[in-house]
GROMACS .gro file of C-alpha atoms in nm:
model
  405
    1MET     CA    1   0.061   1.782   3.509
    2PRO     CA    2  -0.073   1.749   3.869
    3HIS     CA    3  -0.102   1.396   4.005
    4ALA     CA    4  -0.435   1.262   4.126
    5SER     CA    5  -0.302   1.275   4.482
    6GLY     CA    6  -0.266   1.652   4.466
    7PHE     CA    7   0.112   1.638   4.437
    8GLN     CA    8   0.291   1.798   4.145
    9ARG     CA    9   0.592   1.628   3.990
   10LYS     CA   10   0.877   1.869   3.925
   11ALA     CA   11   1.167   1.797   3.695
   12PRO     CA   12   1.467   1.652   3.880
   13LYS     CA   13   1.793   1.846   3.874
   14ILE     CA   14   2.141   1.726   3.776
   15VAL     CA   15   2.481   1.895   3.807
   16LEU     CA   16   2.771   1.787   3.586
   17TYR     CA   17   3.107   1.920   3.709
   18SER     CA   18   3.438   1.913   3.523
   19HIS     CA   19   3.754   2.098   3.625
   20ASP     CA   20   3.877   2.154   3.264
   21THR     CA   21   4.243   2.245   3.303
   22LEU     CA   22   4.372   2.118   2.967
   23GLY     CA   23   4.189   2.073   2.637
   24PHE     CA   24   3.818   2.029   2.567
   25GLY     CA   25   3.774   1.661   2.650
   26HIS     CA   26   3.613   1.694   2.994
   27LEU     CA   27   3.366   1.957   2.871
   28ARG     CA   28   3.275   1.760   2.558
   29ARG     CA   29   3.220   1.448   2.768
   30ASN     CA   30   2.982   1.633   2.999
   31LEU     CA   31   2.798   1.791   2.706
   32LEU     CA   32   2.748   1.445   2.557
   33LEU     CA   33   2.624   1.310   2.891
   34ALA     CA   34   2.394   1.609   2.932
   35GLY     CA   35   2.230   1.538   2.597
   36ALA     CA   36   2.178   1.172   2.685
   37LEU     CA   37   2.037   1.256   3.029
   38ARG     CA   38   1.798   1.514   2.883
   39ASP     CA   39   1.658   1.235   2.665
   40SER     CA   40   1.570   1.026   2.971
   41GLN     CA   41   1.210   0.972   3.077
   42LEU     CA   42   1.246   1.223   3.361
   43SER     CA   43   1.363   1.517   3.141
   44PRO     CA   44   1.586   1.669   3.411
   45GLU     CA   45   1.711   2.024   3.436
   46ILE     CA   46   2.091   2.019   3.404
   47LEU     CA   47   2.357   2.263   3.518
   48LEU     CA   48   2.707   2.222   3.375
   49VAL     CA   49   2.990   2.357   3.589
   50THR     CA   50   3.306   2.400   3.384
   51GLY     CA   51   3.648   2.551   3.428
   52MET     CA   52   3.676   2.666   3.068
   53ARG     CA   53   3.567   3.000   2.928
   54GLU     CA   54   3.530   2.852   2.578
   55ALA     CA   55   3.222   2.671   2.710
   56GLY     CA   56   3.007   2.958   2.585
   57ALA     CA   57   3.098   2.871   2.227
   58PHE     CA   58   2.966   2.515   2.253
   59GLU     CA   59   2.609   2.419   2.170
   60LEU     CA   60   2.405   2.335   2.481
   61PRO     CA   61   2.110   2.095   2.466
   62ALA     CA   62   1.767   2.233   2.554
   63GLY     CA   63   1.714   2.235   2.929
   64VAL     CA   64   2.088   2.268   2.997
   65ASP     CA   65   2.277   2.576   3.113
   66CYS     CA   66   2.634   2.642   3.209
   67LEU     CA   67   2.839   2.806   3.484
   68SER     CA   68   3.190   2.886   3.361
   69LEU     CA   69   3.456   2.938   3.629
   70PRO     CA   70   3.775   3.145   3.592
   71ALA     CA   71   4.029   2.904   3.449
   72TYR     CA   72   4.324   2.708   3.575
   73GLU     CA   73   4.605   2.612   3.339
   74LYS     CA   74   4.796   2.286   3.371
   75ALA     CA   75   5.172   2.312   3.317
   76ALA     CA   76   5.384   2.044   3.151
   77ASP     CA   77   5.478   1.899   3.491
   78GLY     CA   78   5.112   1.863   3.590
   79SER     CA   79   5.105   2.161   3.829
   80TYR     CA   80   4.829   2.422   3.818
   81ARG     CA   81   4.841   2.798   3.781
   82PRO     CA   82   4.586   3.065   3.686
   83ARG     CA   83   4.529   3.072   3.312
   84ASP     CA   84   4.480   3.450   3.304
   85LEU     CA   85   4.342   3.580   3.635
   86GLY     CA   86   4.651   3.710   3.814
   87GLY     CA   87   4.926   3.490   3.953
   88ASP     CA   88   4.785   3.380   4.290
   89LEU     CA   89   4.669   3.018   4.267
   90GLY     CA   90   4.530   3.021   4.621
   91VAL     CA   91   4.303   3.317   4.551
   92LEU     CA   92   4.176   3.160   4.230
   93THR     CA   93   4.100   2.836   4.414
   94GLN     CA   94   3.903   3.027   4.678
   95ILE     CA   95   3.702   3.206   4.409
   96ARG     CA   96   3.621   2.884   4.227
   97ALA     CA   97   3.537   2.690   4.544
   98ALA     CA   98   3.301   2.962   4.666
   99ALA     CA   99   3.133   2.998   4.327
  100VAL     CA  100   3.079   2.623   4.285
  101LYS     CA  101   2.939   2.581   4.633
  102ALA     CA  102   2.703   2.879   4.607
  103ALA     CA  103   2.570   2.782   4.265
  104VAL     CA  104   2.521   2.411   4.331
  105MET     CA  105   2.362   2.457   4.673
  106ALA     CA  106   2.119   2.713   4.528
  107PHE     CA  107   2.038   2.483   4.237
  108ASP     CA  108   1.978   2.200   4.489
  109PRO     CA  109   2.048   1.900   4.262
  110ASP     CA  110   1.910   1.551   4.304
  111LEU     CA  111   2.213   1.404   4.125
  112MET     CA  112   2.566   1.538   4.084
  113ILE     CA  113   2.822   1.372   3.858
  114VAL     CA  114   3.183   1.480   3.918
  115ASP     CA  115   3.419   1.420   3.628
  116ASN     CA  116   3.744   1.236   3.701
  117VAL     CA  117   3.878   1.428   4.005
  118PRO     CA  118   3.702   1.327   4.331
  119ARG     CA  119   3.785   1.645   4.525
  120GLY     CA  120   3.792   1.875   4.222
  121ALA     CA  121   4.093   2.067   4.100
  122GLN     CA  122   4.298   2.194   4.397
  123GLU     CA  123   4.040   2.028   4.628
  124GLU     CA  124   3.794   2.303   4.532
  125LEU     CA  125   3.495   2.069   4.576
  126ASP     CA  126   3.562   1.993   4.944
  127PRO     CA  127   3.331   2.265   5.086
  128LEU     CA  128   3.053   2.169   4.843
  129LEU     CA  129   3.080   1.796   4.905
  130LYS     CA  130   3.061   1.849   5.282
  131ALA     CA  131   2.755   2.072   5.243
  132LEU     CA  132   2.580   1.827   5.011
  133ARG     CA  133   2.645   1.538   5.248
  134LYS     CA  134   2.510   1.740   5.541
  135ARG     CA  135   2.196   1.827   5.345
  136GLY     CA  136   2.165   1.459   5.262
  137ARG     CA  137   1.947   1.460   4.951
  138THR     CA  138   2.190   1.461   4.656
  139HIS     CA  139   2.310   1.136   4.498
  140VAL     CA  140   2.679   1.202   4.420
  141VAL     CA  141   2.861   1.001   4.152
  142LEU     CA  142   3.222   1.005   4.034
  143GLY     CA  143   3.263   0.954   3.659
  144LEU     CA  144   3.601   0.807   3.563
  145ARG     CA  145   3.758   0.765   3.221
  146ASP     CA  146   3.896   0.426   3.120
  147VAL     CA  147   4.266   0.497   3.196
  148ILE     CA  148   4.402   0.737   3.459
  149ASP     CA  149   4.778   0.665   3.471
  150THR     CA  150   5.012   0.380   3.554
  151PRO     CA  151   4.902   0.171   3.855
  152GLU     CA  152   5.191   0.295   4.068
  153VAL     CA  153   5.117   0.661   3.999
  154VAL     CA  154   4.742   0.620   4.056
  155GLN     CA  155   4.789   0.448   4.390
  156LYS     CA  156   5.035   0.711   4.513
  157GLN     CA  157   4.839   1.012   4.390
  158TRP     CA  158   4.503   0.888   4.512
  159THR     CA  159   4.650   0.806   4.853
  160ASP     CA  160   4.839   1.136   4.883
  161GLN     CA  161   4.536   1.337   4.768
  162ARG     CA  162   4.305   1.143   5.003
  163ASN     CA  163   4.075   1.052   4.718
  164PHE     CA  164   3.979   0.718   4.871
  165GLU     CA  165   3.867   0.896   5.188
  166ALA     CA  166   3.664   1.146   4.985
  167ILE     CA  167   3.489   0.867   4.795
  168GLU     CA  168   3.404   0.684   5.117
  169ARG     CA  169   3.262   1.000   5.278
  170PHE     CA  170   3.091   1.178   4.993
  171TYR     CA  171   3.020   0.950   4.696
  172ASP     CA  172   2.738   0.704   4.641
  173ASP     CA  173   2.877   0.537   4.329
  174ILE     CA  174   3.149   0.542   4.062
  175TRP     CA  175   3.071   0.505   3.693
  176VAL     CA  176   3.368   0.411   3.473
  177TYR     CA  177   3.330   0.516   3.109
  178GLY     CA  178   3.513   0.214   2.974
  179ASP     CA  179   3.514  -0.158   2.907
  180PRO     CA  180   3.690  -0.379   3.167
  181ALA     CA  181   3.768  -0.633   2.895
  182PHE     CA  182   3.988  -0.364   2.739
  183TYR     CA  183   4.130  -0.212   3.058
  184ASP     CA  184   4.009  -0.269   3.415
  185VAL     CA  185   4.125   0.047   3.588
  186LEU     CA  186   3.971  -0.049   3.922
  187ASN     CA  187   4.154  -0.380   3.956
  188ASP     CA  188   4.468  -0.304   3.754
  189CYS     CA  189   4.535   0.002   3.969
  190GLY     CA  190   4.452  -0.181   4.293
  191MET     CA  191   4.161   0.054   4.364
  192ALA     CA  192   3.871  -0.188   4.400
  193ALA     CA  193   3.950  -0.296   4.756
  194SER     CA  194   3.967   0.068   4.873
  195LEU     CA  195   3.638   0.175   4.717
  196GLY     CA  196   3.404  -0.025   4.938
  197GLY     CA  197   3.220  -0.196   4.654
  198LYS     CA  198   3.153   0.128   4.469
  199GLY     CA  199   3.235   0.126   4.100
  200GLN     CA  200   3.077  -0.015   3.787
  201PHE     CA  201   3.177  -0.007   3.421
  202VAL     CA  202   2.921   0.144   3.186
  203GLY     CA  203   3.105   0.117   2.852
  204TYR     CA  204   3.260   0.376   2.624
  205LEU     CA  205   3.062   0.681   2.513
  206ASP     CA  206   2.932   0.675   2.155
  207HIS     CA  207   2.950   1.024   2.001
  208ARG     CA  208   2.736   0.967   1.693
  209ALA     CA  209   2.439   1.147   1.851
  210ARG     CA  210   2.632   1.471   1.797
  211LEU     CA  211   2.594   1.425   1.420
  212ALA     CA  212   2.230   1.534   1.451
  213SER     CA  213   2.335   1.884   1.556
  214PRO     CA  214   2.274   2.145   1.282
  215LEU     CA  215   2.591   2.316   1.403
  216ALA     CA  216   2.797   2.010   1.310
  217ALA     CA  217   2.693   2.026   0.945
  218ALA     CA  218   2.718   2.406   0.936
  219ASN     CA  219   3.075   2.401   1.068
  220ARG     CA  220   3.176   2.128   0.821
  221ASP     CA  221   3.028   2.314   0.525
  222ALA     CA  222   3.180   2.647   0.628
  223ILE     CA  223   3.529   2.495   0.647
  224LEU     CA  224   3.514   2.276   0.337
  225GLY     CA  225   3.333   2.527   0.115
  226CYS     CA  226   3.283   2.406  -0.240
  227ASP     CA  227   3.609   2.212  -0.258
  228PRO     CA  228   3.513   1.851  -0.349
  229ARG     CA  229   3.854   1.697  -0.274
  230PRO     CA  230   3.882   1.432  -0.002
  231TYR     CA  231   4.064   1.560   0.304
  232VAL     CA  232   4.286   1.455   0.592
  233LEU     CA  233   4.192   1.608   0.926
  234CYS     CA  234   4.444   1.691   1.200
  235ALA     CA  235   4.298   1.806   1.534
  236VAL     CA  236   4.469   1.849   1.871
  237GLY     CA  237   4.190   1.947   2.110
  238GLY     CA  238   4.255   2.271   2.293
  239GLY     CA  239   4.599   2.288   2.132
  240ARG     CA  240   4.814   2.386   2.427
  241ASP     CA  241   5.024   2.069   2.400
  242GLY     CA  242   4.962   1.988   2.034
  243HIS     CA  243   5.223   2.201   1.855
  244ALA     CA  244   5.454   1.911   1.763
  245VAL     CA  245   5.171   1.721   1.593
  246CYS     CA  246   5.057   2.032   1.408
  247GLU     CA  247   5.412   2.121   1.299
  248ALA     CA  248   5.466   1.775   1.152
  249PHE     CA  249   5.129   1.791   0.976
  250VAL     CA  250   5.177   2.129   0.806
  251ASN     CA  251   5.504   2.001   0.660
  252THR     CA  252   5.352   1.677   0.530
  253PRO     CA  253   5.268   1.653   0.157
  254MET     CA  254   4.904   1.549   0.123
  255PRO     CA  255   4.817   1.236  -0.078
  256LYS     CA  256   4.746   1.304  -0.444
  257GLY     CA  257   4.408   1.472  -0.488
  258HIS     CA  258   4.367   1.536  -0.115
  259ARG     CA  259   4.370   1.849   0.097
  260GLY     CA  260   4.451   1.889   0.465
  261ILE     CA  261   4.245   2.054   0.740
  262LEU     CA  262   4.428   2.152   1.061
  263ILE     CA  263   4.239   2.259   1.375
  264THR     CA  264   4.495   2.406   1.616
  265GLY     CA  265   4.263   2.475   1.911
  266SER     CA  266   4.200   2.804   2.087
  267GLN     CA  267   4.449   2.738   2.369
  268MET     CA  268   4.758   2.720   2.148
  269PRO     CA  269   4.987   3.022   2.203
  270GLY     CA  270   4.944   3.282   1.931
  271LEU     CA  271   5.306   3.285   1.815
  272MET     CA  272   5.297   2.908   1.760
  273ARG     CA  273   4.973   2.934   1.565
  274ASP     CA  274   5.112   3.215   1.350
  275SER     CA  275   5.415   3.002   1.263
  276LEU     CA  276   5.189   2.710   1.169
  277ARG     CA  277   4.972   2.937   0.956
  278ARG     CA  278   5.272   3.044   0.751
  279ALA     CA  279   5.384   2.683   0.709
  280ALA     CA  280   5.033   2.577   0.604
  281ALA     CA  281   5.026   2.853   0.343
  282ALA     CA  282   5.365   2.738   0.212
  283ASN     CA  283   5.238   2.380   0.190
  284GLY     CA  284   4.958   2.497  -0.037
  285SER     CA  285   4.721   2.206   0.036
  286ILE     CA  286   4.640   2.271   0.402
  287THR     CA  287   4.373   2.496   0.554
  288LEU     CA  288   4.433   2.605   0.914
  289VAL     CA  289   4.136   2.672   1.144
  290ASP     CA  290   4.178   2.809   1.496
  291PHE     CA  291   3.871   2.660   1.663
  292VAL     CA  292   3.563   2.456   1.572
  293SER     CA  293   3.293   2.431   1.838
  294GLU     CA  294   3.142   2.115   1.687
  295PRO     CA  295   3.380   1.920   1.459
  296ILE     CA  296   3.206   1.579   1.461
  297ALA     CA  297   3.069   1.602   1.105
  298LEU     CA  298   3.410   1.718   0.983
  299MET     CA  299   3.561   1.411   1.148
  300GLN     CA  300   3.302   1.181   0.996
  301GLY     CA  301   3.382   1.301   0.645
  302ALA     CA  302   3.761   1.278   0.676
  303ALA     CA  303   3.949   1.023   0.469
  304ARG     CA  304   4.189   0.986   0.762
  305ILE     CA  305   4.241   1.153   1.099
  306ILE     CA  306   4.562   1.248   1.278
  307ALA     CA  307   4.513   1.340   1.643
  308MET     CA  308   4.636   1.311   1.998
  309GLY     CA  309   4.519   1.034   2.231
  310GLY     CA  310   4.280   1.186   2.484
  311TYR     CA  311   3.977   0.986   2.593
  312ASN     CA  312   3.727   1.204   2.412
  313THR     CA  313   3.916   1.199   2.081
  314ILE     CA  314   3.951   0.821   2.097
  315CYS     CA  315   3.577   0.780   2.159
  316GLU     CA  316   3.505   1.003   1.859
  317VAL     CA  317   3.735   0.798   1.636
  318LEU     CA  318   3.590   0.467   1.754
  319SER     CA  319   3.232   0.591   1.724
  320LEU     CA  320   3.282   0.705   1.364
  321GLY     CA  321   3.504   0.417   1.254
  322ARG     CA  322   3.750   0.648   1.080
  323PRO     CA  323   4.111   0.536   1.019
  324ALA     CA  324   4.324   0.732   1.262
  325LEU     CA  325   4.687   0.785   1.351
  326ILE     CA  326   4.716   0.872   1.720
  327ALA     CA  327   5.017   1.063   1.854
  328PRO     CA  328   4.971   1.038   2.232
  329ARG     CA  329   5.140   1.266   2.479
  330THR     CA  330   5.354   1.094   2.742
  331VAL     CA  331   5.364   1.368   3.009
  332PRO     CA  332   5.247   1.467   3.263
  333ARG     CA  333   5.048   1.140   3.260
  334ALA     CA  334   5.098   0.808   3.083
  335GLU     CA  335   4.723   0.781   3.022
  336GLN     CA  336   4.726   0.859   2.649
  337VAL     CA  337   5.012   0.630   2.555
  338MET     CA  338   4.870   0.343   2.764
  339ARG     CA  339   4.536   0.372   2.586
  340ALA     CA  340   4.689   0.412   2.241
  341GLU     CA  341   4.919   0.111   2.279
  342ARG     CA  342   4.626  -0.114   2.368
  343LEU     CA  343   4.410   0.017   2.085
  344ALA     CA  344   4.693  -0.023   1.834
  345ALA     CA  345   4.751  -0.381   1.951
  346ARG     CA  346   4.388  -0.455   1.863
  347GLY     CA  347   4.418  -0.292   1.523
  348LEU     CA  348   4.166  -0.022   1.612
  349ILE     CA  349   4.406   0.267   1.544
  350SER     CA  350   4.759   0.336   1.425
  351MET     CA  351   4.999   0.491   1.677
  352ILE     CA  352   5.314   0.699   1.656
  353ARG     CA  353   5.531   0.784   1.956
  354PRO     CA  354   5.647   1.145   2.012
  355GLU     CA  355   6.010   1.064   1.933
  356ASP     CA  356   5.907   0.925   1.592
  357LEU     CA  357   5.677   1.211   1.499
  358ASN     CA  358   5.779   1.400   1.183
  359ALA     CA  359   5.646   1.486   0.839
  360ASN     CA  360   5.805   1.182   0.673
  361ALA     CA  361   5.637   0.947   0.920
  362LEU     CA  362   5.299   1.111   0.868
  363GLY     CA  363   5.342   1.095   0.491
  364ALA     CA  364   5.427   0.727   0.506
  365TRP     CA  365   5.115   0.654   0.711
  366LEU     CA  366   4.895   0.851   0.474
  367ALA     CA  367   5.035   0.654   0.180
  368GLY     CA  368   4.998   0.316   0.352
  369ASP     CA  369   4.708   0.077   0.394
  370VAL     CA  370   4.425   0.154   0.633
  371PRO     CA  371   4.452  -0.062   0.947
  372CYS     CA  372   4.174  -0.315   0.996
  373ALA     CA  373   4.009  -0.341   1.338
  374ASP     CA  374   3.979  -0.675   1.514
  375ALA     CA  375   3.609  -0.744   1.458
  376ALA     CA  376   3.624  -1.041   1.698
  377ALA     CA  377   3.690  -0.815   1.997
  378PRO     CA  378   3.485  -0.494   1.965
  379LEU     CA  379   3.472  -0.249   2.251
  380ASP     CA  380   3.155  -0.193   2.453
  381MET     CA  381   3.025   0.143   2.325
  382ASN     CA  382   2.691   0.149   2.511
  383GLY     CA  383   2.796   0.386   2.788
  384LEU     CA  384   2.542   0.661   2.719
  385ALA     CA  385   2.245   0.426   2.744
  386ARG     CA  386   2.374   0.280   3.070
  387VAL     CA  387   2.443   0.621   3.223
  388ARG     CA  388   2.091   0.727   3.132
  389ALA     CA  389   1.945   0.412   3.292
  390LEU     CA  390   2.156   0.450   3.608
  391ALA     CA  391   2.058   0.816   3.640
  392GLU     CA  392   1.690   0.733   3.593
  393ALA     CA  393   1.712   0.467   3.862
  394ALA     CA  394   1.886   0.702   4.106
  395LEU     CA  395   1.647   0.989   4.040
  396SER     CA  396   1.339   0.769   4.063
  397GLU     CA  397   1.448   0.661   4.411
  398ILE     CA  398   1.537   1.000   4.556
  399HIS     CA  399   1.305   1.241   4.373
  400ALA     CA  400   0.977   1.211   4.559
  401PRO     CA  401   0.673   1.417   4.447
  402ARG     CA  402   0.660   1.762   4.606
  403MET     CA  403   0.348   1.942   4.730
  404ALA     CA  404   0.230   2.205   4.481
  405SER     CA  405   0.260   2.557   4.620
   0.00000   0.00000   0.00000
């Protein structure tokens, strides 16, 4: 509606970037943030930039669209390579960098939130960040998860990769999706002094809003069918590094009267998935599903959950309050095991280390008592509301009314 002054208020624009080299966690986090930001008073237009072709299978909120880049793949040692597009990493980086810069500059965002990697994967954001800073009208924020890696590794990697310099030059703020009373990544990793006062904790991200999606209920009903038995759910994100968890699960006898649901993820190699499918059929009580675009309702209904320890999975488990056994990976980063150890110490989850992972251990956990969380020390789960408020404040400052054409 035109303002009395003759100016017309246009919707502000937001870009959410994630590099997406392993699993679905970065994309799911940005989808959750996009939904929360769309619910703000300013009703922004939102462009998601993702490095995962599966993004097209996920449900996008109204007013949100997606640019999917040709994909990187992260190897076990943490190095990158093209997922499918040839074998030249340098060429792929050039393609992605050019595509991101062209799209974002044309979209002309008021706010850009970069997920986790200040310069993007393979420094692909450098040309864009320089162009945005030269244009001078985009508020640029780095969104960090609660745990990155051990303090020694974070300090070395961030110094070697010149992340501190990038934040000083290109970023206006840092939003940490965590609770400093649980883990203070900025101080524990010695980052605070190098960030020039940038950085604030917003709390963990509550995923229960996803339960309102019709797709969540449809996916749950399609998988469960008319079988009324309670079920144990095992899910390993994209699945590329989840074979050991899945293999232990398909060989685990389910508790009496229960069935098992295994979601392998679309990134698991086909031969591994075929082997698991045969083992699940031999078990007789386990249904294997390759991919579920929206599993939140399936998670909510599970008697127990067995999963890996990525940030997004942990937030889902904590949001829903389901009893969960977390089998964190320990390479190429210590992030998952660090998070899981702290959560287990509080009684919020159960944890099993990779060297102890087998069908007998899973069976024993399923037969045991459900762990009780420490109600005296709950985690701050109000991150979505705070992100929305911070975005509204930033957009209200920088998005001035524009003259109607």
